[in-house]
Amino acid sequence: VSIISQNGCGEAYEGVAVAADMYHLQKVKAFIGPYCNAEMDAVARMAAFWNLPIIGYMAASSALADKRAYKTLARISTRSTNSIAEATCALLKHYRWNKVRYYEF
C-alpha cells in the first residue's frame, strides 16, 4: 500500500481531475479527502461508482449523509492528525492491507 498526496480543492475543481487521474492512471484503492465540500461531493460520487472507500475529514455538508449517493464515504468529525490516522488504520485493517508507502507530489 502506498499513500500518495496530491493537491486539490482549487477554483477549477482540480481535486476532481486529480481523483480521476489517481484512479485511472495510478490505480489507487482508496481516497482520504478532498477537504472541501464542493469537490468532496464529486469525488465521493466517483468513488462510489468505482466502489472505492473514501474518508472525508473536513467536508461537513449534510447532503453527504445520503448513503445511496455516497455509499463508500466515511466521514470523521475533526481534521486532527490523530483522527485521520485512526481512520486510515481502520481502513487498512478492514481490507487487511499491511504494507504502507507514502509519496508526496
Tab-separated table of N, CA and C in Angstrom:
chain	number	residue	atom	x	y	z
A	1	VAL	N	0.853	-1.174	0.000
A	1	VAL	CA	0.000	0.000	0.000
A	1	VAL	C	0.889	1.224	0.000
A	2	SER	N	0.615	2.146	-0.882
A	2	SER	CA	1.317	3.423	-0.938
A	2	SER	C	0.326	4.523	-0.600
A	3	ILE	N	0.748	5.521	0.141
A	3	ILE	CA	-0.071	6.690	0.415
A	3	ILE	C	0.496	7.825	-0.426
A	4	ILE	N	-0.345	8.344	-1.326
A	4	ILE	CA	0.078	9.370	-2.271
A	4	ILE	C	-0.673	10.649	-1.951
A	5	SER	N	0.026	11.767	-1.859
A	5	SER	CA	-0.595	13.053	-1.562
A	5	SER	C	-0.506	13.945	-2.793
A	6	GLN	N	-1.656	14.499	-3.194
A	6	GLN	CA	-1.695	15.443	-4.304
A	6	GLN	C	-2.633	16.577	-3.947
A	7	ASN	N	-2.376	17.760	-4.490
A	7	ASN	CA	-3.186	18.933	-4.192
A	7	ASN	C	-4.511	18.908	-4.940
A	8	GLY	N	-5.520	19.481	-4.313
A	8	GLY	CA	-6.840	19.615	-4.914
A	8	GLY	C	-7.546	20.798	-4.290
A	9	CYS	N	-8.855	20.882	-4.461
A	9	CYS	CA	-9.692	21.935	-3.880
A	9	CYS	C	-9.290	23.330	-4.342
A	10	GLY	N	-9.203	23.501	-5.640
A	10	GLY	CA	-8.938	24.816	-6.205
A	10	GLY	C	-10.185	25.391	-6.831
A	11	GLU	N	-10.050	26.543	-7.453
A	11	GLU	CA	-11.189	27.217	-8.066
A	11	GLU	C	-11.724	26.476	-9.281
A	12	ALA	N	-10.892	25.654	-9.917
A	12	ALA	CA	-11.302	24.973	-11.145
A	12	ALA	C	-11.529	23.476	-10.926
A	13	TYR	N	-11.834	23.083	-9.679
A	13	TYR	CA	-12.102	21.681	-9.352
A	13	TYR	C	-10.923	20.771	-9.700
A	14	GLU	N	-9.718	21.204	-9.361
A	14	GLU	CA	-8.533	20.406	-9.625
A	14	GLU	C	-8.583	19.057	-8.921
A	15	GLY	N	-9.199	19.005	-7.750
A	15	GLY	CA	-9.265	17.767	-6.978
A	15	GLY	C	-10.040	16.670	-7.686
A	16	VAL	N	-11.054	17.051	-8.455
A	16	VAL	CA	-11.825	16.063	-9.204
A	16	VAL	C	-10.956	15.454	-10.286
A	17	ALA	N	-10.197	16.291	-10.980
A	17	ALA	CA	-9.277	15.797	-12.007
A	17	ALA	C	-8.178	14.948	-11.378
A	18	VAL	N	-7.680	15.369	-10.222
A	18	VAL	CA	-6.650	14.603	-9.517
A	18	VAL	C	-7.191	13.231	-9.127
A	19	ALA	N	-8.417	13.176	-8.626
A	19	ALA	CA	-9.011	11.894	-8.230
A	19	ALA	C	-9.155	10.970	-9.435
A	20	ALA	N	-9.610	11.506	-10.553
A	20	ALA	CA	-9.749	10.690	-11.764
A	20	ALA	C	-8.393	10.171	-12.224
A	21	ASP	N	-7.386	11.036	-12.184
A	21	ASP	CA	-6.028	10.625	-12.545
A	21	ASP	C	-5.510	9.549	-11.601
A	22	MET	N	-5.743	9.750	-10.308
A	22	MET	CA	-5.263	8.772	-9.325
A	22	MET	C	-5.929	7.417	-9.534
A	23	TYR	N	-7.212	7.411	-9.865
A	23	TYR	CA	-7.923	6.153	-10.080
A	23	TYR	C	-7.501	5.486	-11.389
A	24	HIS	N	-7.558	6.228	-12.475
A	24	HIS	CA	-7.316	5.631	-13.791
A	24	HIS	C	-5.844	5.360	-14.081
A	25	LEU	N	-4.957	6.275	-13.704
A	25	LEU	CA	-3.547	6.132	-14.054
A	25	LEU	C	-2.690	5.544	-12.941
A	26	GLN	N	-2.990	5.938	-11.691
A	26	GLN	CA	-2.164	5.482	-10.577
A	26	GLN	C	-2.746	4.267	-9.875
A	27	LYS	N	-3.966	3.889	-10.231
A	27	LYS	CA	-4.620	2.686	-9.710
A	27	LYS	C	-4.775	2.694	-8.190
A	28	VAL	N	-5.170	3.848	-7.605
A	28	VAL	CA	-5.369	3.915	-6.165
A	28	VAL	C	-6.537	3.021	-5.752
A	29	LYS	N	-6.542	2.601	-4.501
A	29	LYS	CA	-7.576	1.707	-3.976
A	29	LYS	C	-8.470	2.384	-2.948
A	30	ALA	N	-8.137	3.624	-2.541
A	30	ALA	CA	-8.936	4.357	-1.553
A	30	ALA	C	-8.544	5.832	-1.612
A	31	PHE	N	-9.437	6.695	-1.115
A	31	PHE	CA	-9.166	8.133	-1.046
A	31	PHE	C	-9.290	8.614	0.393
A	32	ILE	N	-8.449	9.582	0.767
A	32	ILE	CA	-8.596	10.347	2.000
A	32	ILE	C	-8.733	11.794	1.545
A	33	GLY	N	-9.911	12.369	1.727
A	33	GLY	CA	-10.166	13.705	1.222
A	33	GLY	C	-10.786	13.635	-0.155
A	34	PRO	N	-11.012	14.761	-0.769
A	34	PRO	CA	-10.511	16.105	-0.514
A	34	PRO	C	-11.208	16.776	0.669
A	35	TYR	N	-10.673	17.897	1.091
A	35	TYR	CA	-11.186	18.528	2.304
A	35	TYR	C	-12.337	19.494	2.050
A	36	CYS	N	-12.541	19.941	0.822
A	36	CYS	CA	-13.587	20.943	0.573
A	36	CYS	C	-14.909	20.290	0.167
A	37	ASN	N	-16.014	20.937	0.540
A	37	ASN	CA	-17.354	20.393	0.277
A	37	ASN	C	-17.643	20.186	-1.196
A	38	ALA	N	-17.333	21.159	-2.027
A	38	ALA	CA	-17.689	21.075	-3.442
A	38	ALA	C	-17.008	19.894	-4.120
A	39	GLU	N	-15.737	19.721	-3.860
A	39	GLU	CA	-15.020	18.624	-4.510
A	39	GLU	C	-15.294	17.289	-3.829
A	40	MET	N	-15.609	17.291	-2.538
A	40	MET	CA	-15.944	16.039	-1.860
A	40	MET	C	-17.201	15.436	-2.476
A	41	ASP	N	-18.159	16.267	-2.813
A	41	ASP	CA	-19.383	15.773	-3.447
A	41	ASP	C	-19.046	14.993	-4.715
A	42	ALA	N	-18.284	15.590	-5.592
A	42	ALA	CA	-17.957	14.943	-6.866
A	42	ALA	C	-17.055	13.728	-6.679
A	43	VAL	N	-16.021	13.864	-5.859
A	43	VAL	CA	-15.074	12.754	-5.678
A	43	VAL	C	-15.746	11.586	-4.955
A	44	ALA	N	-16.602	11.868	-3.980
A	44	ALA	CA	-17.300	10.789	-3.271
A	44	ALA	C	-18.270	10.050	-4.188
A	45	ARG	N	-18.896	10.768	-5.102
A	45	ARG	CA	-19.771	10.106	-6.078
A	45	ARG	C	-18.961	9.227	-7.028
A	46	MET	N	-17.795	9.727	-7.461
A	46	MET	CA	-16.930	8.917	-8.326
A	46	MET	C	-16.435	7.694	-7.568
A	47	ALA	N	-16.041	7.880	-6.313
A	47	ALA	CA	-15.553	6.757	-5.503
A	47	ALA	C	-16.645	5.702	-5.341
A	48	ALA	N	-17.882	6.138	-5.146
A	48	ALA	CA	-18.991	5.182	-5.040
A	48	ALA	C	-19.166	4.418	-6.346
A	49	PHE	N	-19.081	5.120	-7.469
A	49	PHE	CA	-19.204	4.473	-8.771
A	49	PHE	C	-18.084	3.457	-8.982
A	50	TRP	N	-16.858	3.812	-8.548
A	50	TRP	CA	-15.706	2.924	-8.689
A	50	TRP	C	-15.633	1.901	-7.551
A	51	ASN	N	-16.527	2.010	-6.572
A	51	ASN	CA	-16.551	1.141	-5.395
A	51	ASN	C	-15.252	1.214	-4.597
A	52	LEU	N	-14.759	2.443	-4.400
A	52	LEU	CA	-13.553	2.672	-3.607
A	52	LEU	C	-13.925	3.340	-2.291
A	53	PRO	N	-13.322	2.922	-1.188
A	53	PRO	CA	-13.572	3.617	0.080
A	53	PRO	C	-12.976	5.025	0.035
A	54	ILE	N	-13.659	5.951	0.697
A	54	ILE	CA	-13.201	7.329	0.776
A	54	ILE	C	-13.453	7.845	2.187
A	55	ILE	N	-12.447	8.485	2.765
A	55	ILE	CA	-12.543	9.077	4.106
A	55	ILE	C	-12.585	10.585	3.942
A	56	GLY	N	-13.651	11.210	4.426
A	56	GLY	CA	-13.767	12.664	4.417
A	56	GLY	C	-13.425	13.201	5.784
A	57	TYR	N	-12.588	14.238	5.827
A	57	TYR	CA	-12.145	14.738	7.134
A	57	TYR	C	-12.480	16.203	7.368
A	58	MET	N	-13.037	16.905	6.403
A	58	MET	CA	-13.408	18.304	6.630
A	58	MET	C	-14.793	18.629	6.087
A	59	ALA	N	-15.189	18.013	5.013
A	59	ALA	CA	-16.461	18.339	4.380
A	59	ALA	C	-17.608	18.043	5.338
A	60	ALA	N	-18.462	19.043	5.584
A	60	ALA	CA	-19.499	18.909	6.606
A	60	ALA	C	-20.915	18.988	6.066
A	61	SER	N	-21.082	19.037	4.789
A	61	SER	CA	-22.414	19.169	4.207
A	61	SER	C	-23.314	18.012	4.642
A	62	SER	N	-24.535	18.332	5.044
A	62	SER	CA	-25.466	17.283	5.460
A	62	SER	C	-25.883	16.408	4.270
A	63	ALA	N	-25.738	16.916	3.054
A	63	ALA	CA	-26.076	16.126	1.870
A	63	ALA	C	-25.175	14.901	1.751
A	64	LEU	N	-23.978	14.970	2.316
A	64	LEU	CA	-23.033	13.850	2.237
A	64	LEU	C	-23.471	12.657	3.086
A	65	ALA	N	-24.519	12.817	3.871
A	65	ALA	CA	-25.026	11.710	4.698
A	65	ALA	C	-25.867	10.724	3.885
A	66	ASP	N	-26.200	11.057	2.656
A	66	ASP	CA	-27.034	10.202	1.807
A	66	ASP	C	-26.232	8.982	1.346
A	67	LYS	N	-26.469	7.844	1.976
A	67	LYS	CA	-25.704	6.628	1.675
A	67	LYS	C	-26.071	6.025	0.328
A	68	ARG	N	-27.172	6.441	-0.267
A	68	ARG	CA	-27.477	5.969	-1.629
A	68	ARG	C	-26.539	6.608	-2.640
A	69	ALA	N	-26.192	7.862	-2.418
A	69	ALA	CA	-25.297	8.583	-3.325
A	69	ALA	C	-23.827	8.397	-2.959
A	70	TYR	N	-23.559	8.267	-1.654
A	70	TYR	CA	-22.177	8.220	-1.168
A	70	TYR	C	-21.947	6.917	-0.400
A	71	LYS	N	-22.159	5.802	-1.048
A	71	LYS	CA	-22.164	4.514	-0.352
A	71	LYS	C	-20.809	4.084	0.175
A	72	THR	N	-19.712	4.639	-0.304
A	72	THR	CA	-18.387	4.228	0.184
A	72	THR	C	-17.722	5.311	1.028
A	73	LEU	N	-18.442	6.382	1.350
A	73	LEU	CA	-17.894	7.507	2.101
A	73	LEU	C	-18.033	7.306	3.609
A	74	ALA	N	-16.926	7.459	4.306
A	74	ALA	CA	-16.927	7.513	5.772
A	74	ALA	C	-16.366	8.878	6.150
A	75	ARG	N	-17.022	9.553	7.088
A	75	ARG	CA	-16.539	10.875	7.498
A	75	ARG	C	-16.096	10.848	8.940
A	76	ILE	N	-15.044	11.601	9.215
A	76	ILE	CA	-14.589	11.776	10.591
A	76	ILE	C	-14.872	13.215	10.989
A	77	SER	N	-15.016	13.457	12.282
A	77	SER	CA	-15.514	14.751	12.732
A	77	SER	C	-14.459	15.843	12.844
A	78	THR	N	-13.210	15.488	12.905
A	78	THR	CA	-12.178	16.523	13.029
A	78	THR	C	-11.062	16.263	12.035
A	79	ARG	N	-10.241	17.281	11.875
A	79	ARG	CA	-9.116	17.165	10.950
A	79	ARG	C	-7.811	16.946	11.706
A	80	SER	N	-7.862	16.502	12.935
A	80	SER	CA	-6.629	16.303	13.681
A	80	SER	C	-5.851	15.139	13.086
A	81	THR	N	-4.567	15.184	13.260
A	81	THR	CA	-3.707	14.122	12.744
A	81	THR	C	-4.103	12.780	13.337
A	82	ASN	N	-4.464	12.762	14.614
A	82	ASN	CA	-4.846	11.502	15.262
A	82	ASN	C	-6.105	10.903	14.654
A	83	SER	N	-7.118	11.727	14.393
A	83	SER	CA	-8.357	11.178	13.847
A	83	SER	C	-8.163	10.670	12.423
A	84	ILE	N	-7.368	11.365	11.628
A	84	ILE	CA	-7.081	10.891	10.270
A	84	ILE	C	-6.286	9.593	10.342
A	85	ALA	N	-5.326	9.517	11.248
A	85	ALA	CA	-4.517	8.297	11.403
A	85	ALA	C	-5.386	7.121	11.856
A	86	GLU	N	-6.286	7.358	12.807
A	86	GLU	CA	-7.159	6.285	13.282
A	86	GLU	C	-8.081	5.785	12.170
A	87	ALA	N	-8.628	6.698	11.378
A	87	ALA	CA	-9.500	6.291	10.267
A	87	ALA	C	-8.703	5.522	9.218
A	88	THR	N	-7.498	5.967	8.938
A	88	THR	CA	-6.647	5.273	7.970
A	88	THR	C	-6.288	3.879	8.473
A	89	CYS	N	-5.945	3.754	9.737
A	89	CYS	CA	-5.636	2.438	10.319
A	89	CYS	C	-6.848	1.513	10.253
A	90	ALA	N	-8.029	2.039	10.539
A	90	ALA	CA	-9.244	1.215	10.462
A	90	ALA	C	-9.473	0.722	9.037
A	91	LEU	N	-9.222	1.594	8.060
A	91	LEU	CA	-9.367	1.206	6.655
A	91	LEU	C	-8.350	0.121	6.288
A	92	LEU	N	-7.114	0.291	6.712
A	92	LEU	CA	-6.066	-0.696	6.428
A	92	LEU	C	-6.388	-2.042	7.070
A	93	LYS	N	-6.867	-2.006	8.310
A	93	LYS	CA	-7.224	-3.251	8.996
A	93	LYS	C	-8.415	-3.929	8.326
A	94	HIS	N	-9.413	-3.137	7.957
A	94	HIS	CA	-10.624	-3.694	7.343
A	94	HIS	C	-10.290	-4.464	6.059
A	95	TYR	N	-9.421	-3.895	5.240
A	95	TYR	CA	-9.058	-4.547	3.977
A	95	TYR	C	-7.836	-5.466	4.100
A	96	ARG	N	-7.310	-5.570	5.315
A	96	ARG	CA	-6.141	-6.409	5.600
A	96	ARG	C	-4.930	-6.011	4.747
A	97	TRP	N	-4.784	-4.696	4.547
A	97	TRP	CA	-3.605	-4.183	3.865
A	97	TRP	C	-2.543	-3.993	4.935
A	98	ASN	N	-1.354	-4.562	4.744
A	98	ASN	CA	-0.356	-4.494	5.822
A	98	ASN	C	0.968	-3.848	5.420
A	99	LYS	N	1.078	-3.340	4.222
A	99	LYS	CA	2.279	-2.610	3.814
A	99	LYS	C	1.860	-1.224	3.347
A	100	VAL	N	2.528	-0.204	3.867
A	100	VAL	CA	2.182	1.168	3.539
A	100	VAL	C	3.429	1.894	3.055
A	101	ARG	N	3.252	2.666	1.987
A	101	ARG	CA	4.307	3.520	1.466
A	101	ARG	C	3.715	4.895	1.271
A	102	TYR	N	4.458	5.960	1.516
A	102	TYR	CA	3.953	7.316	1.391
A	102	TYR	C	4.713	8.047	0.296
A	103	TYR	N	3.973	8.671	-0.618
A	103	TYR	CA	4.552	9.521	-1.653
A	103	TYR	C	3.889	10.874	-1.570
A	104	GLU	N	4.636	11.949	-1.775
A	104	GLU	CA	4.040	13.282	-1.848
A	104	GLU	C	4.508	13.936	-3.129
A	105	PHE	N	3.567	14.492	-3.863
A	105	PHE	CA	3.906	15.149	-5.125
A	105	PHE	C	3.826	16.636	-4.985
